[in-house]
Tab-separated table of N, CA and C and ligand atoms in Angstrom:
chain	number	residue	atom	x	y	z
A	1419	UNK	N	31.817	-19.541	-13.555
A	1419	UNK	CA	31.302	-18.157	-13.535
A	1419	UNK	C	31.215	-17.683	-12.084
A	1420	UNK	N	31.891	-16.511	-11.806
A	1420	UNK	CA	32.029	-15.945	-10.814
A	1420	UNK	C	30.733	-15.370	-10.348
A	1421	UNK	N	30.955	-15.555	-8.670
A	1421	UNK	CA	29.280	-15.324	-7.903
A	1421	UNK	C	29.538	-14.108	-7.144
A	1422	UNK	N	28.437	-12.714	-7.948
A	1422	UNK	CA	28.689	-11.826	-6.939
A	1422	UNK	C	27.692	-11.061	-6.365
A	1423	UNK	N	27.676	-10.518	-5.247
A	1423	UNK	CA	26.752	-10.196	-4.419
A	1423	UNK	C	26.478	-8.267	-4.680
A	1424	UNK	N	24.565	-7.919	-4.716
A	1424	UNK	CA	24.261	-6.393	-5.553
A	1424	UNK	C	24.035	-6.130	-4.141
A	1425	UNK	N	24.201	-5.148	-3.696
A	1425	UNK	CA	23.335	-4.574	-2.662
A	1425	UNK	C	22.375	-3.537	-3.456
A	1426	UNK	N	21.104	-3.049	-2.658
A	1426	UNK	CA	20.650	-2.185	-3.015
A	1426	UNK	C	21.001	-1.198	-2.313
A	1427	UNK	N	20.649	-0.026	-3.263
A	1427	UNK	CA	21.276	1.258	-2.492
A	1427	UNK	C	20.012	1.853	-1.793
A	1428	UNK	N	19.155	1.572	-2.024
A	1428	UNK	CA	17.717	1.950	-1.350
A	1428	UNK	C	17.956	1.299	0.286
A	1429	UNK	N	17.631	0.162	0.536
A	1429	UNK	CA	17.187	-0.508	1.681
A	1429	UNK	C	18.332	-1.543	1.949
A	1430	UNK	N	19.753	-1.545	1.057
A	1430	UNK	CA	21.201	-2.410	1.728
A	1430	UNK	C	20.316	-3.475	1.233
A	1431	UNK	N	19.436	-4.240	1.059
A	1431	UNK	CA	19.298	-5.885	0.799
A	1431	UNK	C	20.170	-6.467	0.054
A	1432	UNK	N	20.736	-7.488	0.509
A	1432	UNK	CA	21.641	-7.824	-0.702
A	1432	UNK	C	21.288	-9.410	-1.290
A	1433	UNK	N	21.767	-8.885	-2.892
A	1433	UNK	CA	21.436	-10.071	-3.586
A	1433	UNK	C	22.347	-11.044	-4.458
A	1434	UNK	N	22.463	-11.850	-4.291
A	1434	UNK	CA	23.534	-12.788	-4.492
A	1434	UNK	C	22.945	-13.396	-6.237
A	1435	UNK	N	24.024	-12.843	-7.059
A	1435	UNK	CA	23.616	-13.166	-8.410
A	1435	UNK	C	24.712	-13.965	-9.186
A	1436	UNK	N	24.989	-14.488	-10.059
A	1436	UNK	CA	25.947	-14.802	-11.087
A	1436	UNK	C	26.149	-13.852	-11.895
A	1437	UNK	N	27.470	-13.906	-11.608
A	1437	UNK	CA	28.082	-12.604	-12.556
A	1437	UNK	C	28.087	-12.719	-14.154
A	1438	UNK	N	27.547	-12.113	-15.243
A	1438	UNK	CA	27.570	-12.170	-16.566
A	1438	UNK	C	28.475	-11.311	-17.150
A	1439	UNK	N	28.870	-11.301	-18.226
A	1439	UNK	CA	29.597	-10.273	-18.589
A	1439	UNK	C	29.030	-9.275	-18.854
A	1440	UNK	N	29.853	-8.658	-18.492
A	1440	UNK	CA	28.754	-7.061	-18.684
A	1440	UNK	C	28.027	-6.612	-18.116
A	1441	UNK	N	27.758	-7.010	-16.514
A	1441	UNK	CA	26.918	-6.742	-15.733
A	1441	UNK	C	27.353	-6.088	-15.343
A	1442	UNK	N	26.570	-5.130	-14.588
A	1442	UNK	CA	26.964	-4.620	-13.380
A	1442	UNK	C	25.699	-3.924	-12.424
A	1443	UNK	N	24.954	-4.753	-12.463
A	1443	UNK	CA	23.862	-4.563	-11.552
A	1443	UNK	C	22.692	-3.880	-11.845
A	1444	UNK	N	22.584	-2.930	-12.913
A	1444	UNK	CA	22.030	-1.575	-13.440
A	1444	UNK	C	20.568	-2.623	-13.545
A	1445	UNK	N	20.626	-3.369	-14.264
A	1445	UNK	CA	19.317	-4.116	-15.420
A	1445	UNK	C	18.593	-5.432	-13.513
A	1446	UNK	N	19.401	-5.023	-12.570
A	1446	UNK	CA	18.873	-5.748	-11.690
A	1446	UNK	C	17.568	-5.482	-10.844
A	1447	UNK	N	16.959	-6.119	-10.217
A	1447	UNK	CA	16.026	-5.013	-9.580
A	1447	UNK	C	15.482	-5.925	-7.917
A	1448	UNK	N	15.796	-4.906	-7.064
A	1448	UNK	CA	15.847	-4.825	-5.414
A	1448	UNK	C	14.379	-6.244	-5.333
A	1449	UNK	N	14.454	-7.578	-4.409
A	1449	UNK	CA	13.320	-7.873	-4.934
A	1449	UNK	C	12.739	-7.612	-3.445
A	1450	UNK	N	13.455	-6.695	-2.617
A	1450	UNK	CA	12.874	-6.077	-1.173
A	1450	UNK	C	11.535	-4.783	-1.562
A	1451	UNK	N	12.302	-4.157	-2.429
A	1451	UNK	CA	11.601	-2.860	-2.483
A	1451	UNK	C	11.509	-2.701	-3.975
A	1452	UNK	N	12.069	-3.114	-4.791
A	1452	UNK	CA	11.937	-2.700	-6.130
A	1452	UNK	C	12.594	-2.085	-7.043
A	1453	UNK	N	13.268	-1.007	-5.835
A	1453	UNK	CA	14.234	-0.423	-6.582
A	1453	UNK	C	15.264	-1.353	-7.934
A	1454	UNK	N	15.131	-0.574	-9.098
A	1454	UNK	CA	16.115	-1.070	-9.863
A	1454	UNK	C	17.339	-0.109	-10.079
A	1455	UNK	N	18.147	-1.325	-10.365
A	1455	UNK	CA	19.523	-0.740	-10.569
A	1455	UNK	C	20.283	-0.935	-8.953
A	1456	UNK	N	20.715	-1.800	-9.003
A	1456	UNK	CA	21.899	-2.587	-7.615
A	1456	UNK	C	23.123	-2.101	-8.178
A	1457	UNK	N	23.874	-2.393	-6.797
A	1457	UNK	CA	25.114	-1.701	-6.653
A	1457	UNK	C	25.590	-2.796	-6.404
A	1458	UNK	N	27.118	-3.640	-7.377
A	1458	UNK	CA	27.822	-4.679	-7.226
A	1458	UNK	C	28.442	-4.053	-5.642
A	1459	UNK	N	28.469	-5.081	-4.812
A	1459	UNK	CA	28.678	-5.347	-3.245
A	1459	UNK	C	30.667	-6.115	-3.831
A	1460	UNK	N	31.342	-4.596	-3.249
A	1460	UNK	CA	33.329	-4.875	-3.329
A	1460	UNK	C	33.050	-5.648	-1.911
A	1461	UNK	N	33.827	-6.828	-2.686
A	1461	UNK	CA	34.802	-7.398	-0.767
A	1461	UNK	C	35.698	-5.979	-0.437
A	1462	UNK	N	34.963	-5.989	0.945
A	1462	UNK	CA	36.181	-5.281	1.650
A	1462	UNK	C	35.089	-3.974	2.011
A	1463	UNK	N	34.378	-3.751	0.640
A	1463	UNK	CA	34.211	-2.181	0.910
A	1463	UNK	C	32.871	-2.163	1.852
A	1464	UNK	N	32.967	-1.713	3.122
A	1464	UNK	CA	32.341	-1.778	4.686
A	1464	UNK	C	31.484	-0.348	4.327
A	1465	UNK	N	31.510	0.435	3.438
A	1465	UNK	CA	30.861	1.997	4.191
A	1465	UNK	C	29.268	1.612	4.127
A	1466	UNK	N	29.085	2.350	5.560
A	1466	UNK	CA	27.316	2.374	4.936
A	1466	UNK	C	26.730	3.922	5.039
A	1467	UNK	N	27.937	4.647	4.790
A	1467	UNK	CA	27.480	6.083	4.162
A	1467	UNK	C	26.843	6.487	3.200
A	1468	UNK	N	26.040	5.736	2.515
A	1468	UNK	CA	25.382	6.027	1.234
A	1468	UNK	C	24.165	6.811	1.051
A	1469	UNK	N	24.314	7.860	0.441
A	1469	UNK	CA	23.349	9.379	0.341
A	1469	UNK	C	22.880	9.309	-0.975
A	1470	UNK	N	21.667	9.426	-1.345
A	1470	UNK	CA	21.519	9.799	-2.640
A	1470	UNK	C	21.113	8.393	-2.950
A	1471	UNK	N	21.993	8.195	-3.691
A	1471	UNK	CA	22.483	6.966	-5.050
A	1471	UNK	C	22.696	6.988	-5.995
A	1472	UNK	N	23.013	6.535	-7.153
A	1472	UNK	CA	23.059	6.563	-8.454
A	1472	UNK	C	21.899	6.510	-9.141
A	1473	UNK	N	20.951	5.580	-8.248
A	1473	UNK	CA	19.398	5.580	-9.392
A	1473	UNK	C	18.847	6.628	-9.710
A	1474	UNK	N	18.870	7.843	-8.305
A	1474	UNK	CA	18.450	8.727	-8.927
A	1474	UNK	C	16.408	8.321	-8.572
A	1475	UNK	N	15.561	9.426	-9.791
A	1475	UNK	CA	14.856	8.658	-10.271
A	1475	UNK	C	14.174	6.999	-10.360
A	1476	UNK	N	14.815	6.233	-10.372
A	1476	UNK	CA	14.926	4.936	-10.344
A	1476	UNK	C	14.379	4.496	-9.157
A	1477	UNK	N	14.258	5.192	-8.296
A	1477	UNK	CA	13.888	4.959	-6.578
A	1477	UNK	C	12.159	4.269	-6.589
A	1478	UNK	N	12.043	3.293	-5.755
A	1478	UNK	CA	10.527	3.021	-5.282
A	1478	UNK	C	9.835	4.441	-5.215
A	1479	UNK	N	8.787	4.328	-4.965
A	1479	UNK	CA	8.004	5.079	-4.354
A	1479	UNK	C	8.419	5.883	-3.433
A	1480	UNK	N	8.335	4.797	-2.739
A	1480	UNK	CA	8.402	5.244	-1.312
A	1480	UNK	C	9.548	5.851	-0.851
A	1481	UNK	N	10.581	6.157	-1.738
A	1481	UNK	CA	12.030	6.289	-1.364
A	1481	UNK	C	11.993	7.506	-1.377
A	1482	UNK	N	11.105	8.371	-2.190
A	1482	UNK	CA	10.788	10.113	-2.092
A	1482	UNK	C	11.881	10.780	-2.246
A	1483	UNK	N	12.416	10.092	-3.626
A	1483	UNK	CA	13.704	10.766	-3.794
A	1483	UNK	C	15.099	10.554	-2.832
A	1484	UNK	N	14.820	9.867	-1.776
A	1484	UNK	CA	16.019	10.529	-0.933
A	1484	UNK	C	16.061	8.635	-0.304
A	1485	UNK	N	17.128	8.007	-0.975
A	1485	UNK	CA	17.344	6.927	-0.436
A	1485	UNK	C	17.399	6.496	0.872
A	1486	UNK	N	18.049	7.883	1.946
A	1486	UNK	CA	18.571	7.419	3.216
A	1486	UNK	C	16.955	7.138	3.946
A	1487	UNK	N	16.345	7.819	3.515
A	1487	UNK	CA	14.901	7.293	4.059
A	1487	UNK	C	14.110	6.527	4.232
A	1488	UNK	N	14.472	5.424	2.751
A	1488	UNK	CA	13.840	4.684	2.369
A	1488	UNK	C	13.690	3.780	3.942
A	1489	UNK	N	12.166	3.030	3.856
A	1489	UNK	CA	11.854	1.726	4.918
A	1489	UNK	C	12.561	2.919	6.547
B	1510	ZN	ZN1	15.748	-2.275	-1.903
């Protein structure tokens, strides 16, 4: 079983999980900040332009809506 790494989209922590089928990070949860719902981490893919996110809602507290803020 393939080993793959979530970043969070809140605070970048990344977390190194075993891949299941059917995963894809959603049911995971940040164990930096809390945020749930990780973003499977592509080899290769370098951007750290990330605005927003997909969670949405889903954000800590502290994230006040607006991920780039978070910490
Ligand atoms: Zn986080």
């Amino acid at each position: 079983m393939p080993i793959y790494e979530f970043r969070c989209p809140c605070c970048g922590v990344l977390t190194t999980e075993l891949y299941k089928m059917g995963e894809n990070g959603e049911l995971l949860t940040c164990p930096n900040c809390g945020h749930a719902g990780l973003a499977k981490q592509i080899s290769g893919f370098a951007s750290l332009g990330v605005s927003g996110g997909p969670g949405g809602g889903n954000c800590s507290p502290r994230c006040s809506g607006n991920c780039a803020g978070c910490h």
